[in-house]
Every structure is written in C-alpha cells, then in structure tokens.
Coordinates of C-alpha atoms and ligand atoms in Angstrom, one line a residue:
M1 CA -12.3 26.2 -7.7
T2 CA -11.2 26.4 -11.3
K3 CA -11.5 23.0 -12.9
S4 CA -10.0 21.5 -16.0
A5 CA -12.1 20.3 -18.9
L6 CA -11.2 16.7 -17.9
Q7 CA -12.2 17.4 -14.3
I8 CA -15.7 18.8 -15.4
A9 CA -16.4 15.8 -17.7
R10 CA -15.0 13.3 -15.0
A11 CA -17.4 14.8 -12.3
A12 CA -20.4 13.7 -14.4
Y13 CA -19.1 9.9 -14.4
Q14 CA -21.4 7.8 -12.5
P15 CA -19.6 4.9 -11.0
K16 CA -20.9 1.4 -11.5
L17 CA -22.4 -0.6 -9.0
P18 CA -22.7 -4.5 -8.6
N19 CA -26.2 -5.5 -9.5
A20 CA -27.0 -6.6 -5.9
L21 CA -26.5 -2.9 -4.7
K22 CA -28.7 -1.5 -7.2
G23 CA -32.0 -1.8 -5.4
G24 CA -33.1 -3.4 -2.3
V25 CA -30.5 -5.6 -0.6
K26 CA -30.9 -9.0 1.1
V27 CA -28.0 -9.9 3.4
M28 CA -27.1 -13.6 3.3
E29 CA -25.0 -14.9 6.1
G30 CA -22.4 -17.6 5.6
N31 CA -20.7 -19.9 8.1
P32 CA -19.0 -18.8 11.2
T33 CA -15.5 -17.7 10.7
Q34 CA -12.0 -18.3 12.3
S35 CA -8.9 -16.1 12.2
V36 CA -6.1 -17.0 10.0
A37 CA -3.9 -18.2 12.8
D38 CA -3.8 -18.0 16.6
Q39 CA -7.4 -18.7 16.9
E40 CA -7.5 -19.1 20.5
E41 CA -5.7 -15.8 21.3
I42 CA -7.6 -13.7 18.9
K43 CA -11.0 -15.3 20.2
K44 CA -10.1 -14.4 23.8
L45 CA -9.1 -10.8 22.6
F46 CA -12.3 -10.1 20.7
P47 CA -15.0 -11.9 22.4
N48 CA -17.7 -9.8 20.7
T49 CA -16.4 -9.7 17.2
Y50 CA -14.9 -13.1 16.8
G51 CA -16.3 -15.9 14.7
M52 CA -19.0 -13.7 13.0
P53 CA -20.2 -15.1 9.6
L54 CA -19.2 -14.0 6.2
L55 CA -21.8 -11.8 4.5
K56 CA -23.0 -11.7 1.0
F57 CA -25.5 -9.2 -0.5
E58 CA -28.2 -10.3 -2.9
T59 CA -31.0 -8.4 -4.6
G60 CA -33.9 -8.2 -2.4
E61 CA -37.0 -6.2 -1.1
A62 CA -36.5 -2.5 -0.6
K63 CA -36.7 -1.9 3.1
E64 CA -37.2 1.2 5.4
Y65 CA -34.3 2.1 7.5
A66 CA -34.5 4.2 10.9
P67 CA -32.5 7.4 10.3
M68 CA -28.8 7.1 11.5
N69 CA -25.9 9.5 11.5
V70 CA -22.6 8.2 10.2
G71 CA -18.8 9.2 10.6
V72 CA -16.0 8.7 8.3
I73 CA -12.2 8.9 8.7
L74 CA -9.4 8.7 6.1
S75 CA -6.4 7.1 7.7
G76 CA -2.8 6.8 6.6
G77 CA -1.1 7.4 3.2
Q78 CA -3.3 8.7 0.4
A79 CA -4.6 6.5 -2.4
P80 CA -6.7 7.2 -5.5
G81 CA -10.4 6.6 -5.1
G82 CA -10.8 7.7 -1.3
H83 CA -13.3 10.6 -2.3
N84 CA -15.4 7.8 -4.3
V85 CA -15.6 5.5 -1.1
I86 CA -17.1 8.6 0.7
S87 CA -19.4 9.5 -2.1
G88 CA -20.6 5.9 -2.5
L89 CA -21.1 5.8 1.3
F90 CA -23.0 9.2 1.2
D91 CA -25.4 8.0 -1.7
G92 CA -25.8 4.7 0.2
I93 CA -26.9 6.1 3.5
K94 CA -28.9 8.8 1.7
K95 CA -30.9 6.2 -0.1
M96 CA -31.7 4.1 2.8
N97 CA -33.0 7.2 4.6
P98 CA -32.6 10.9 3.3
A99 CA -32.7 12.0 6.8
N100 CA -29.3 10.2 7.5
K101 CA -26.4 12.5 8.0
L102 CA -22.5 12.0 7.1
Y103 CA -19.8 13.5 9.3
G104 CA -16.2 13.5 8.3
F105 CA -13.4 13.6 10.7
I106 CA -10.5 16.0 9.9
L107 CA -7.0 14.9 9.2
G108 CA -7.4 11.3 10.2
P109 CA -8.2 9.5 13.3
G110 CA -6.7 12.3 15.3
G111 CA -10.0 14.3 14.3
L112 CA -12.0 11.8 16.2
V113 CA -10.0 12.2 19.2
D114 CA -9.6 15.9 19.0
H115 CA -13.2 16.4 18.2
K116 CA -12.4 18.0 14.6
Y117 CA -15.2 17.3 12.2
M118 CA -17.4 18.7 9.4
E119 CA -20.7 17.7 8.1
L120 CA -20.5 16.3 4.5
T121 CA -23.3 17.6 2.6
A122 CA -24.5 17.0 -1.0
D123 CA -22.8 20.2 -2.5
I124 CA -19.4 19.1 -0.8
I125 CA -19.7 15.6 -2.0
D126 CA -20.5 16.6 -5.6
E127 CA -17.3 18.7 -5.7
Y128 CA -15.3 15.6 -5.0
R129 CA -16.7 12.8 -7.1
N130 CA -14.3 10.9 -9.0
T131 CA -11.3 13.0 -7.9
G132 CA -8.0 11.8 -6.5
G133 CA -6.7 12.8 -3.2
F134 CA -8.0 12.8 0.5
D135 CA -8.4 16.5 0.6
I136 CA -12.1 16.4 1.3
I137 CA -11.4 15.9 5.0
G138 CA -7.7 15.2 5.0
S139 CA -5.8 12.1 6.4
G140 CA -3.5 11.4 9.1
R141 CA -1.5 8.6 10.8
T142 CA -2.4 8.9 14.5
K143 CA -2.8 5.4 15.8
L144 CA -6.2 4.7 17.5
E145 CA -5.2 2.0 20.1
K146 CA -5.7 3.5 23.5
E147 CA -8.6 3.5 25.8
D148 CA -8.6 7.1 26.5
Q149 CA -8.6 7.8 22.6
F150 CA -11.5 5.3 22.5
E151 CA -13.5 7.3 25.1
K152 CA -12.7 10.8 23.6
G153 CA -14.1 9.4 20.3
Y154 CA -17.1 8.1 22.2
E155 CA -17.8 11.6 23.5
I156 CA -18.0 13.2 20.0
L157 CA -19.9 10.4 18.5
K158 CA -22.5 10.5 21.1
E159 CA -22.8 14.2 20.8
L160 CA -23.3 14.0 17.2
G161 CA -25.7 11.1 17.2
I162 CA -23.3 9.0 15.2
K163 CA -24.3 5.3 15.4
A164 CA -21.7 3.9 13.0
L165 CA -18.1 4.9 11.8
V166 CA -16.3 3.9 8.8
I167 CA -12.5 3.8 8.9
I168 CA -10.8 3.9 5.6
G169 CA -7.4 2.6 5.9
G170 CA -4.7 -0.1 5.4
D171 CA -3.8 -3.2 7.6
D172 CA -2.9 -1.3 10.6
S173 CA -5.8 1.2 10.6
N174 CA -8.2 -1.7 9.9
T175 CA -6.8 -3.7 12.8
N176 CA -7.3 -0.5 15.1
A177 CA -11.0 -0.2 13.5
C178 CA -11.6 -3.7 14.8
V179 CA -10.0 -3.1 18.1
L180 CA -12.6 0.0 18.3
A181 CA -15.5 -2.1 17.3
E182 CA -14.7 -4.7 19.9
Y183 CA -14.3 -1.9 22.6
Y184 CA -17.6 -0.2 21.8
A185 CA -19.4 -3.6 21.5
A186 CA -18.0 -4.6 25.0
K187 CA -19.1 -1.4 26.4
N188 CA -22.5 -1.5 24.7
Y189 CA -22.1 2.0 23.5
G190 CA -24.3 1.2 20.4
I191 CA -21.7 2.4 18.1
Q192 CA -20.9 0.3 15.1
V193 CA -17.3 0.4 13.3
I194 CA -16.7 -0.7 9.7
G195 CA -13.3 -0.9 7.8
C196 CA -12.6 -0.3 4.1
P197 CA -9.5 -1.6 2.5
K198 CA -7.2 1.1 1.3
T199 CA -3.4 1.3 0.4
I200 CA -1.6 1.8 -2.8
D201 CA 1.0 -0.8 -1.4
G202 CA -1.6 -3.8 -2.3
D203 CA -0.4 -5.6 0.8
L204 CA -4.1 -5.6 2.4
K205 CA -5.2 -8.6 0.5
N206 CA -6.6 -12.1 1.1
E207 CA -9.2 -14.6 0.0
M208 CA -12.1 -12.2 0.7
I209 CA -10.2 -8.9 -0.2
E210 CA -8.9 -9.3 -3.6
T211 CA -7.2 -6.0 -3.8
S212 CA -6.9 -2.6 -1.7
F213 CA -8.2 0.3 -3.5
G214 CA -5.8 2.8 -5.0
F215 CA -3.2 0.0 -6.2
D216 CA -4.8 0.0 -9.7
T217 CA -4.6 3.7 -10.3
A218 CA -1.1 4.1 -8.6
C219 CA 0.5 1.2 -10.6
K220 CA -1.1 2.6 -13.8
T221 CA 0.2 6.0 -13.1
Y222 CA 3.8 4.8 -12.3
S223 CA 3.7 2.5 -15.3
E224 CA 2.8 5.5 -17.6
V225 CA 5.9 7.2 -16.5
I226 CA 8.2 4.2 -16.5
G227 CA 6.9 3.5 -20.0
N228 CA 7.7 7.1 -20.9
I229 CA 11.3 6.6 -19.4
E230 CA 11.8 3.3 -21.3
R231 CA 10.8 5.2 -24.5
D232 CA 13.3 7.9 -23.8
C233 CA 15.9 5.3 -22.8
N234 CA 15.3 3.5 -26.2
S235 CA 15.5 6.8 -28.0
A236 CA 18.7 8.3 -26.6
R237 CA 20.4 4.8 -25.8
K238 CA 22.8 6.2 -23.3
Y239 CA 21.4 5.7 -19.9
W240 CA 20.5 3.1 -17.4
H241 CA 17.6 4.3 -15.4
F242 CA 17.3 3.1 -11.7
I243 CA 13.7 3.7 -10.5
K244 CA 12.7 3.2 -6.9
L245 CA 8.9 2.4 -6.3
M246 CA 6.8 3.1 -3.2
G247 CA 5.1 0.1 -1.6
R248 CA 6.9 -0.1 1.8
S249 CA 7.7 -3.7 2.5
A250 CA 5.7 -5.5 -0.2
S251 CA 6.9 -5.6 -3.6
H252 CA 3.5 -5.7 -5.4
I253 CA 3.8 -2.3 -6.9
A254 CA 7.1 -3.0 -8.5
L255 CA 5.9 -6.4 -9.7
E256 CA 2.8 -5.0 -11.2
C257 CA 4.8 -2.1 -12.8
A258 CA 7.1 -4.6 -14.3
L259 CA 4.1 -6.7 -15.7
Q260 CA 2.8 -3.7 -17.3
T261 CA 6.2 -2.1 -18.8
Q262 CA 8.7 -5.3 -19.1
P263 CA 11.6 -3.4 -17.9
N264 CA 15.2 -4.9 -18.3
I265 CA 15.3 -5.7 -14.6
C266 CA 12.8 -5.7 -11.6
L267 CA 14.0 -6.8 -8.0
I268 CA 11.5 -8.4 -5.7
S269 CA 12.3 -8.1 -2.2
E270 CA 10.5 -11.2 -1.1
E271 CA 12.7 -13.2 -3.5
V272 CA 15.6 -11.7 -2.3
E273 CA 15.0 -12.8 1.1
A274 CA 14.0 -16.2 0.0
K275 CA 17.1 -16.7 -1.8
N276 CA 19.1 -15.2 0.9
M277 CA 20.9 -13.0 -1.5
S278 CA 23.5 -10.5 -0.6
L279 CA 23.9 -7.0 -1.8
D280 CA 26.8 -8.1 -3.7
D281 CA 24.5 -10.9 -5.3
I282 CA 22.1 -8.1 -6.3
V283 CA 24.7 -5.8 -7.8
T284 CA 26.4 -8.7 -9.5
Y285 CA 23.0 -9.7 -11.2
I286 CA 22.4 -6.2 -12.3
A287 CA 26.0 -5.8 -13.5
N288 CA 25.7 -9.0 -15.5
A289 CA 22.6 -7.8 -17.2
V290 CA 24.4 -4.4 -18.2
A291 CA 27.4 -6.1 -19.5
A292 CA 25.3 -8.6 -21.5
R293 CA 23.3 -5.8 -23.2
A294 CA 26.6 -3.8 -23.8
A295 CA 27.9 -6.8 -25.6
E296 CA 24.9 -6.4 -28.2
G297 CA 25.6 -2.7 -28.3
N298 CA 22.9 -1.6 -25.9
N299 CA 24.3 0.7 -23.4
F300 CA 20.8 1.6 -21.9
G301 CA 18.3 -0.1 -19.7
T302 CA 15.7 0.2 -16.8
V303 CA 15.8 -1.2 -13.4
L304 CA 12.8 -1.3 -11.0
I305 CA 13.5 -1.3 -7.4
P306 CA 10.9 -1.8 -4.6
E307 CA 11.1 0.7 -1.8
G308 CA 11.6 -1.9 1.0
L309 CA 14.5 -3.8 -0.8
I310 CA 17.1 -3.0 1.9
E311 CA 15.2 -4.6 4.9
F312 CA 14.8 -7.8 2.9
I313 CA 18.6 -8.5 2.2
P314 CA 19.2 -10.8 5.2
A315 CA 22.7 -9.4 6.0
M316 CA 21.4 -5.8 6.0
K317 CA 18.5 -6.6 8.1
K318 CA 21.1 -8.2 10.7
L319 CA 23.3 -5.1 10.2
I320 CA 20.4 -2.6 10.8
A321 CA 19.2 -4.6 13.9
E322 CA 22.9 -4.4 15.4
L323 CA 23.0 -0.7 14.7
N324 CA 19.6 -0.1 16.2
D325 CA 20.7 -1.7 19.3
F326 CA 24.1 -0.1 19.4
L327 CA 23.0 3.6 18.7
A328 CA 20.2 3.2 21.1
V329 CA 22.9 3.1 23.8
H330 CA 25.9 5.0 22.3
A331 CA 24.1 7.7 20.3
E332 CA 25.8 10.6 22.3
E333 CA 29.2 9.1 22.1
Y334 CA 28.8 8.5 18.3
A335 CA 27.7 12.1 17.7
A336 CA 30.7 13.5 19.5
I337 CA 33.1 11.7 17.2
E338 CA 34.7 13.9 14.4
P339 CA 32.7 13.1 11.1
N340 CA 35.7 11.6 9.4
K341 CA 36.3 9.2 12.0
Q342 CA 32.6 7.9 12.6
R343 CA 32.8 5.0 9.9
E344 CA 35.8 3.7 11.5
Y345 CA 34.2 4.0 15.0
I346 CA 31.2 2.2 14.0
I347 CA 33.1 -0.6 12.2
S348 CA 35.3 -1.0 15.3
H349 CA 32.0 -1.6 17.4
L350 CA 30.1 -3.9 15.3
S351 CA 30.3 -7.7 15.2
K352 CA 32.8 -8.9 12.6
E353 CA 30.3 -10.1 10.1
N354 CA 28.1 -6.9 10.2
A355 CA 31.4 -4.6 10.3
D356 CA 32.4 -6.3 7.1
V357 CA 29.0 -5.6 5.4
Y358 CA 29.1 -2.0 6.8
A359 CA 32.5 -1.4 5.4
S360 CA 31.4 -2.5 1.9
L361 CA 28.8 0.2 1.8
P362 CA 29.3 3.5 -0.1
E363 CA 30.0 6.4 2.3
G364 CA 26.6 8.2 1.8
V365 CA 24.4 5.1 2.6
A366 CA 26.6 4.1 5.6
R367 CA 26.0 7.7 6.9
Q368 CA 22.3 7.4 6.4
L369 CA 22.2 4.0 8.2
T370 CA 23.8 5.7 11.3
L371 CA 22.1 9.1 11.3
D372 CA 18.5 9.1 10.2
R373 CA 16.5 7.4 12.9
D374 CA 12.9 7.7 13.5
P375 CA 11.3 8.4 17.0
H376 CA 11.4 4.7 17.9
G377 CA 15.4 4.5 17.2
N378 CA 14.9 2.6 13.9
V379 CA 16.6 3.4 10.6
Q380 CA 14.1 5.1 8.1
V381 CA 14.9 2.7 5.4
S382 CA 12.4 4.6 3.1
L383 CA 14.9 7.5 3.1
I384 CA 17.7 5.4 1.8
E385 CA 18.4 6.0 -1.8
T386 CA 18.5 2.3 -2.8
E387 CA 18.4 3.4 -6.4
K388 CA 21.8 5.5 -5.9
L389 CA 23.2 2.7 -3.9
L390 CA 22.7 0.3 -6.4
S391 CA 23.7 2.0 -9.3
E392 CA 27.0 3.2 -7.6
M393 CA 27.9 -0.1 -6.7
V394 CA 27.1 -1.6 -10.3
G395 CA 29.4 1.2 -11.7
K396 CA 32.2 0.0 -9.4
K397 CA 31.8 -3.7 -10.1
L398 CA 31.7 -2.9 -13.9
A399 CA 34.9 -0.8 -13.5
A400 CA 36.6 -3.6 -11.8
W401 CA 35.5 -6.1 -14.4
K402 CA 36.9 -3.7 -17.1
A403 CA 40.2 -3.5 -15.4
E404 CA 40.4 -7.4 -15.5
G405 CA 39.8 -7.0 -19.3
K406 CA 36.1 -7.8 -19.5
Y407 CA 33.9 -6.0 -22.0
V408 CA 31.4 -4.0 -20.1
G409 CA 30.5 -1.2 -22.5
K410 CA 29.5 2.2 -21.2
F411 CA 27.4 2.8 -18.0
S412 CA 25.7 5.9 -17.1
A413 CA 22.7 6.1 -14.6
Q414 CA 19.8 8.2 -13.9
H415 CA 17.8 8.1 -10.8
H416 CA 14.1 8.4 -10.1
F417 CA 11.7 7.7 -7.0
F418 CA 7.9 7.4 -7.9
G419 CA 5.5 7.3 -5.0
Y420 CA 3.8 10.7 -4.3
E421 CA 3.3 11.2 -7.9
G422 CA 0.8 8.4 -8.1
R423 CA -1.1 8.4 -4.7
C424 CA -3.4 11.2 -5.3
A425 CA -3.9 10.5 -9.2
A426 CA -7.5 10.7 -10.4
P427 CA -9.0 7.2 -9.9
S428 CA -9.1 4.9 -13.1
N429 CA -12.5 3.7 -13.8
F430 CA -11.7 0.5 -12.0
D431 CA -10.8 2.4 -8.7
A432 CA -13.7 4.9 -9.2
D433 CA -16.3 1.9 -9.5
Y434 CA -14.6 -0.2 -6.9
C435 CA -14.3 2.6 -4.2
Y436 CA -17.8 3.7 -4.9
S437 CA -19.0 0.1 -4.3
L438 CA -17.0 -0.2 -1.2
G439 CA -18.5 2.9 0.2
Y440 CA -22.0 1.7 -0.7
T441 CA -21.2 -1.6 0.7
A442 CA -20.3 0.0 4.0
A443 CA -23.6 1.8 4.2
V444 CA -25.4 -1.4 3.9
L445 CA -23.4 -3.3 6.4
M446 CA -24.2 -0.3 8.8
A447 CA -27.9 -0.2 8.0
N448 CA -28.0 -3.9 8.8
G449 CA -26.4 -3.2 12.3
K450 CA -23.1 -4.9 11.5
T451 CA -19.8 -4.0 13.3
G452 CA -16.2 -5.2 13.0
Y453 CA -16.6 -6.0 9.5
M454 CA -14.6 -4.7 6.4
S455 CA -16.4 -3.9 3.3
S456 CA -15.7 -6.5 0.7
V457 CA -16.2 -6.4 -3.1
R458 CA -15.1 -9.3 -5.0
N459 CA -15.1 -11.0 -8.6
L460 CA -13.3 -8.1 -9.6
T461 CA -12.1 -9.1 -13.1
A462 CA -15.9 -9.6 -14.1
P463 CA -17.7 -6.4 -15.3
A464 CA -18.8 -4.3 -12.2
E465 CA -22.3 -5.4 -12.6
E466 CA -21.3 -8.9 -11.6
W467 CA -19.0 -7.9 -8.6
V468 CA -20.0 -9.6 -5.3
A469 CA -20.5 -7.3 -2.3
G470 CA -20.6 -8.1 1.3
G471 CA -18.6 -8.0 4.5
V472 CA -15.9 -9.8 5.9
P473 CA -15.2 -10.1 9.9
I474 CA -11.9 -8.3 10.3
T475 CA -10.9 -10.8 13.0
M476 CA -11.0 -13.4 10.3
M477 CA -7.8 -11.9 8.8
M478 CA -5.9 -11.5 12.0
N479 CA -2.8 -13.3 13.7
M480 CA -0.6 -12.7 16.4
E481 CA 2.8 -10.7 15.6
R482 CA 5.4 -9.2 17.6
R483 CA 5.2 -5.4 17.5
H484 CA 7.4 -3.1 19.6
G485 CA 8.5 -6.1 21.7
E486 CA 5.0 -7.2 22.3
M487 CA 2.8 -9.8 20.8
K488 CA -0.4 -8.0 19.3
P489 CA -3.3 -9.1 17.1
V490 CA -2.8 -7.5 13.6
I491 CA -4.2 -8.2 10.1
Q492 CA -1.7 -10.3 8.3
K493 CA 0.2 -8.4 5.8
A494 CA 0.2 -9.9 2.3
L495 CA 3.6 -10.0 0.6
V496 CA 4.4 -11.1 -2.7
K497 CA 3.8 -14.8 -3.1
L498 CA 6.7 -16.4 -5.0
D499 CA 4.5 -19.4 -5.9
G500 CA 1.7 -17.0 -7.0
A501 CA 0.7 -16.4 -10.6
P502 CA 1.9 -12.8 -11.0
F503 CA 5.3 -13.5 -9.8
K504 CA 5.6 -16.7 -11.9
A505 CA 4.4 -14.8 -15.1
F506 CA 7.2 -12.3 -14.3
A507 CA 9.9 -15.0 -13.7
A508 CA 9.0 -16.7 -16.8
A509 CA 9.8 -13.5 -18.8
R510 CA 12.5 -11.8 -17.0
D511 CA 15.4 -13.3 -18.7
T512 CA 14.1 -12.2 -22.1
W513 CA 13.4 -8.9 -20.7
A514 CA 16.9 -8.5 -19.5
K515 CA 18.4 -9.1 -22.7
E516 CA 16.0 -7.7 -25.3
T517 CA 14.5 -4.3 -25.5
A518 CA 10.9 -5.7 -24.9
Y519 CA 9.4 -2.5 -23.3
V520 CA 5.7 -1.8 -23.3
Y521 CA 4.4 1.8 -23.2
P522 CA 1.1 1.7 -21.4
G523 CA 0.5 5.5 -21.8
P524 CA -1.8 7.5 -19.7
I525 CA -4.9 6.2 -17.8
Q526 CA -8.1 6.7 -20.0
Y527 CA -11.4 7.4 -18.7
F528 CA -13.5 7.6 -21.8
G529 CA -13.3 5.2 -24.7
P530 CA -13.5 1.4 -25.4
T531 CA -13.7 -0.8 -22.3
E532 CA -10.6 -2.7 -23.2
V533 CA -8.6 0.6 -22.9
C534 CA -10.7 1.9 -20.0
D535 CA -11.8 -0.8 -17.8
Q536 CA -9.0 -3.3 -17.4
P537 CA -7.9 -4.3 -13.7
T538 CA -4.2 -4.7 -12.9
K539 CA -2.2 -7.5 -14.4
T540 CA -1.8 -8.9 -10.8
L541 CA -5.6 -9.4 -10.4
Q542 CA -5.9 -10.8 -13.9
L543 CA -3.3 -13.3 -13.3
E544 CA -4.6 -14.1 -9.9
H545 CA -7.9 -14.9 -11.2
Q546 CA -6.7 -17.0 -14.0
K547 CA -7.6 -20.7 -13.4
Ligands
FBP1 P1 -0.4 3.4 3.7 O1 0.4 2.1 4.2 O2 -0.7 4.2 4.8 O3 -1.4 3.2 2.7 O4 0.9 4.3 3.0 C1 1.4 3.9 1.8 C2 2.7 4.8 1.5 O5 2.5 5.4 0.4 C3 3.9 3.7 1.4 O6 3.9 3.3 0.0 C4 5.1 4.6 1.7 O7 6.1 3.9 2.2 C5 4.5 5.6 2.8 O8 3.0 5.6 2.5 C6 4.9 6.8 2.9 O9 4.4 7.6 4.0 P2 4.3 9.2 4.1 O10 3.0 9.7 3.4 O11 3.9 9.3 5.6 O12 5.6 9.8 3.7

C-alpha cells in the first residue's frame, strides 16, 4: 500500500495511556449498580449480568495471565479511531500473555454468524495504527438479537478457542452485546462479551461514558470544512450556505460544530421539539435572521441543520406517523395513481391537520415523504434534503415579505451535507489516545474474567495520563423502550440536554452570531505541534466538565 508522508509519520505515533494501564493493574470494585430506569424488568431480563459493580483500575502488581484467544467486531457506522481500539486491544492482550491471539470478524456482527473471520497478527495491526476507517476487518449493521445467531456465534467461538469477544458499536450494538453476554452466561458457555462506546453521533454517553469515540475527530473535520465555507462566504458575500450534518436523531454534532465555528444559525432538534415549533416557525426564524443581516448589507450567512430535524418537528412527526399507517395499507392504490394526481390523493386521505401540513410542503419533499420507505415501511428521514427544504421555504417567505414592502436584500442559497466526509478521518490525537485506551481497557476487563461490561475511560479533559479507566455494567445504562411495537431493554440514548452547559453556552451567544459575522475558522486537525493546538477535546466535553 503506498502511503503519504503524513501517514508514515503518523504510523509511528505512540498513543498515550492512562497511568493506571502502564504496568500491572489492580481492579477496584465499587458498589452494586442499578439500571437508569425500569429496574425490576431489566433485572428479570438480565439475571446474570444485572447489578454488577462499577470497576476502576489502579496501578498494581504485574500478574501472570493464562493464555486466551479474543475476538473483535466492528458494528454499525464508521467512526474515527476504530483501528486504535483494535491496536490497544491487541497490545493489551499480548502484554498479558504473548501467546494470546486476536481474531477479527469480517464486515460486522454478520461475520460472527456466518463464520467469516481472520487472525489479526502484529504485521496487520501495524499497518492500521492511528489510521481512520474500519477497513481492517470492515463493519456491518446485522443485528445480533436472535438465539440462533448467538448459537451460530458460539460454534465459531468454540472452534477458535475464543474466550472473550469485544463488540465495538453504538447504543444498539452495545445493547446487543449485553444480551449476548447474558445469553452466554446463562448457558455457561464460558464466553465473555465486552462493549466499546463508538459513534460519531455522540449520543452514547452518560455519567460513566463521557463521550463515544469518533465524535471528536468527526466534529473537528466538519468544523474545518464549515470554517472554510464561512471564510468563502465572508469573502464573496453573496450566498447563504445551508449545511446539513449527520448525527441521526441527536443534535450533538451540529451543536459542537456551532460551538467551534460560530455560524449565523444552528438549529437544535431537541429545542424544536421542546418548544413545539412548526416548520413555519423555523423558516420564519431563519428568514428573520436573513432580513436582519440584509439590513446591515450582509447578504450572506451559514445555517447548520441536524440530520434528524424533520422528526423532531411535532407536526411533521404526526404527519409521518399517519403517512406510514396509510401507505402501509394503500401503497398499491397510491402507486397506481397518475403522478400529477398523487399529491391531491394523499391530501384527500389525511386528517385535516396533517393534510394542511402536507399541502404546505414543497413538491419534492412531499414526494419524498410518500415514496422513499425502508423495509419496515418507514420514511427514511435521512434521505430528506432538509437543507433544500428549508432554503426553498425561506426563499418563498422572503419573496412574500418583499411583496409586502419589507426590505429583505438578496437571498441566494448553496447546499451541503456533511457526514461520510468525517466518519473515516484519521483520528485526532484525542481519539487516537482515547480509542487505544478503550481497547487496552477491554483487554484488562477480559483478562480479569469480566462480562457484560463496557470499557470506560473518564476524566477526559485532563491529560491522558490522568484518565480513569475501568468498566461499567451495560445493564446500568438500560431502560425499557418501545421498539417495533414491543417493549425492549435498550441503552438510553443521550439527546442534547437543553439545561446542559454546551447548549446553554450556544444559546447565550447565538443572537450575536446571527447578527454579526463572528465566524471562527478552526482549520485542519493538527497531529504534531503544541498541545493546545493538537490535544484539545471537544468544546462539548470541556463545557460539560466545567464546574
Ligand atoms: P452509528 O449510529 O452506527 O454509529 O452510525 C452513525 C451514522 O453515521 C449516522 O450519523 C447516520 O445517520 C448513519 O450512520 C448513516 O448510516 P449508513 O452508514 O448506513 O448510511
């Protein structure tokens, strides 16, 4: 593989570890734990893995460990640093016993079920240290939730002599890791399962998991490009840039990028829902900012839009729910209608409230809402071009205001969607160190016989040497939620807290940012140089840790 000069230099970077992981490790047990909610139900569902204590690692005597083979799976969307979790895990198990072997299952959880795997040897691991992507073994979205999958997995684990499995994934994959841990414990199969918190979305976090890995690098990558757009925008002074950002339901990415780049506007889905805002309220909010800037001679600006916005607008949520139900029954009848009559057909079959909302939508978006459905019959909201929907509606509103004699200046829009651009970026120093430490922590948890735990590394705004490593029982993060019509135990998703420090900092500054041109240009991630340039965690983490 030909490598760039930066890749070669970066390969030599030795990620930092917390002091407690540098030599022998002592495992300190805390008090028994409880799930965040629905304790009785969760306890009943996880009799073998419920209530376990929190674990904290401290420096201890070096021990000898019996040899063990270990498996690893990358699950779900890519996130920068996955390769470092695997290299930390590899170095950890080799340090405990050089005879230990690491096997990677290919293309996600499906690899375990289909028995597709490879041994990860030192030369392979060395190729991938400090690189972005999940390509060392690939990732996939197969859900591990059925007993026959668990049994198929057991067959191959037994065959390879694997005693412990690490699942690197988001909230759903870690929920499934816990279900698997419980199943293998109940069956006495002697296989431990450990989870690792991954997702650029930043929505797998709680008291014990300060952030999921990948969020730092992804946000810094998007912020670099948003900053570049802001500078372009401030140079040409003729466009409003509407930028949609990945993140699924939660708006953490949009919020962090706003804190880093100070755009004119950033929408936060959680606030839209809490304030019961309509699409028109949002459009009016943006249009007012456009008109106010135009009055100062500034016919340009930047708007950040979280990917999941549509689902958080209460009226749209209701409309989508009714459309899902209606089309589940009438899809064929609808498809047989002439294209130019389909809109009328839908309007005539919806309740008055939803028909009005539907009728107010631009043609293209209205069509997307009725056509693009996933295998479960749901609208694929991520495919809805919210950035275009909003700019089109803002344009119309401004034209109407102009017709009424109001000064609105000139409005010309550009559109962007940033998601895939950041998910495989080479990890920042923060993610390189954090991921390596998470992988190493997983190795210590396994060597000490733990199962049903998630690797936890905390105190992340301090230098890496002072980070606190340990394990958190996955059941501790669970509650019961309705999924596909059934109540299921799942890890509670962390949405943006409107009373949290990051949102409050943003809310206190946003009116100024809307009016003035207060852009910040963060520039590219730096790997070599002064620590204040290279090693800063996200603004979200810094604000959350401020007392
Ligand atoms: P995970 O939740 O699996 O980490 O995935 C995150 C994400 O990047 C979301 O932000 C985005 O909505 C989704 O994956 C896109 O999925 P896909 O990669 O299947 O297109």
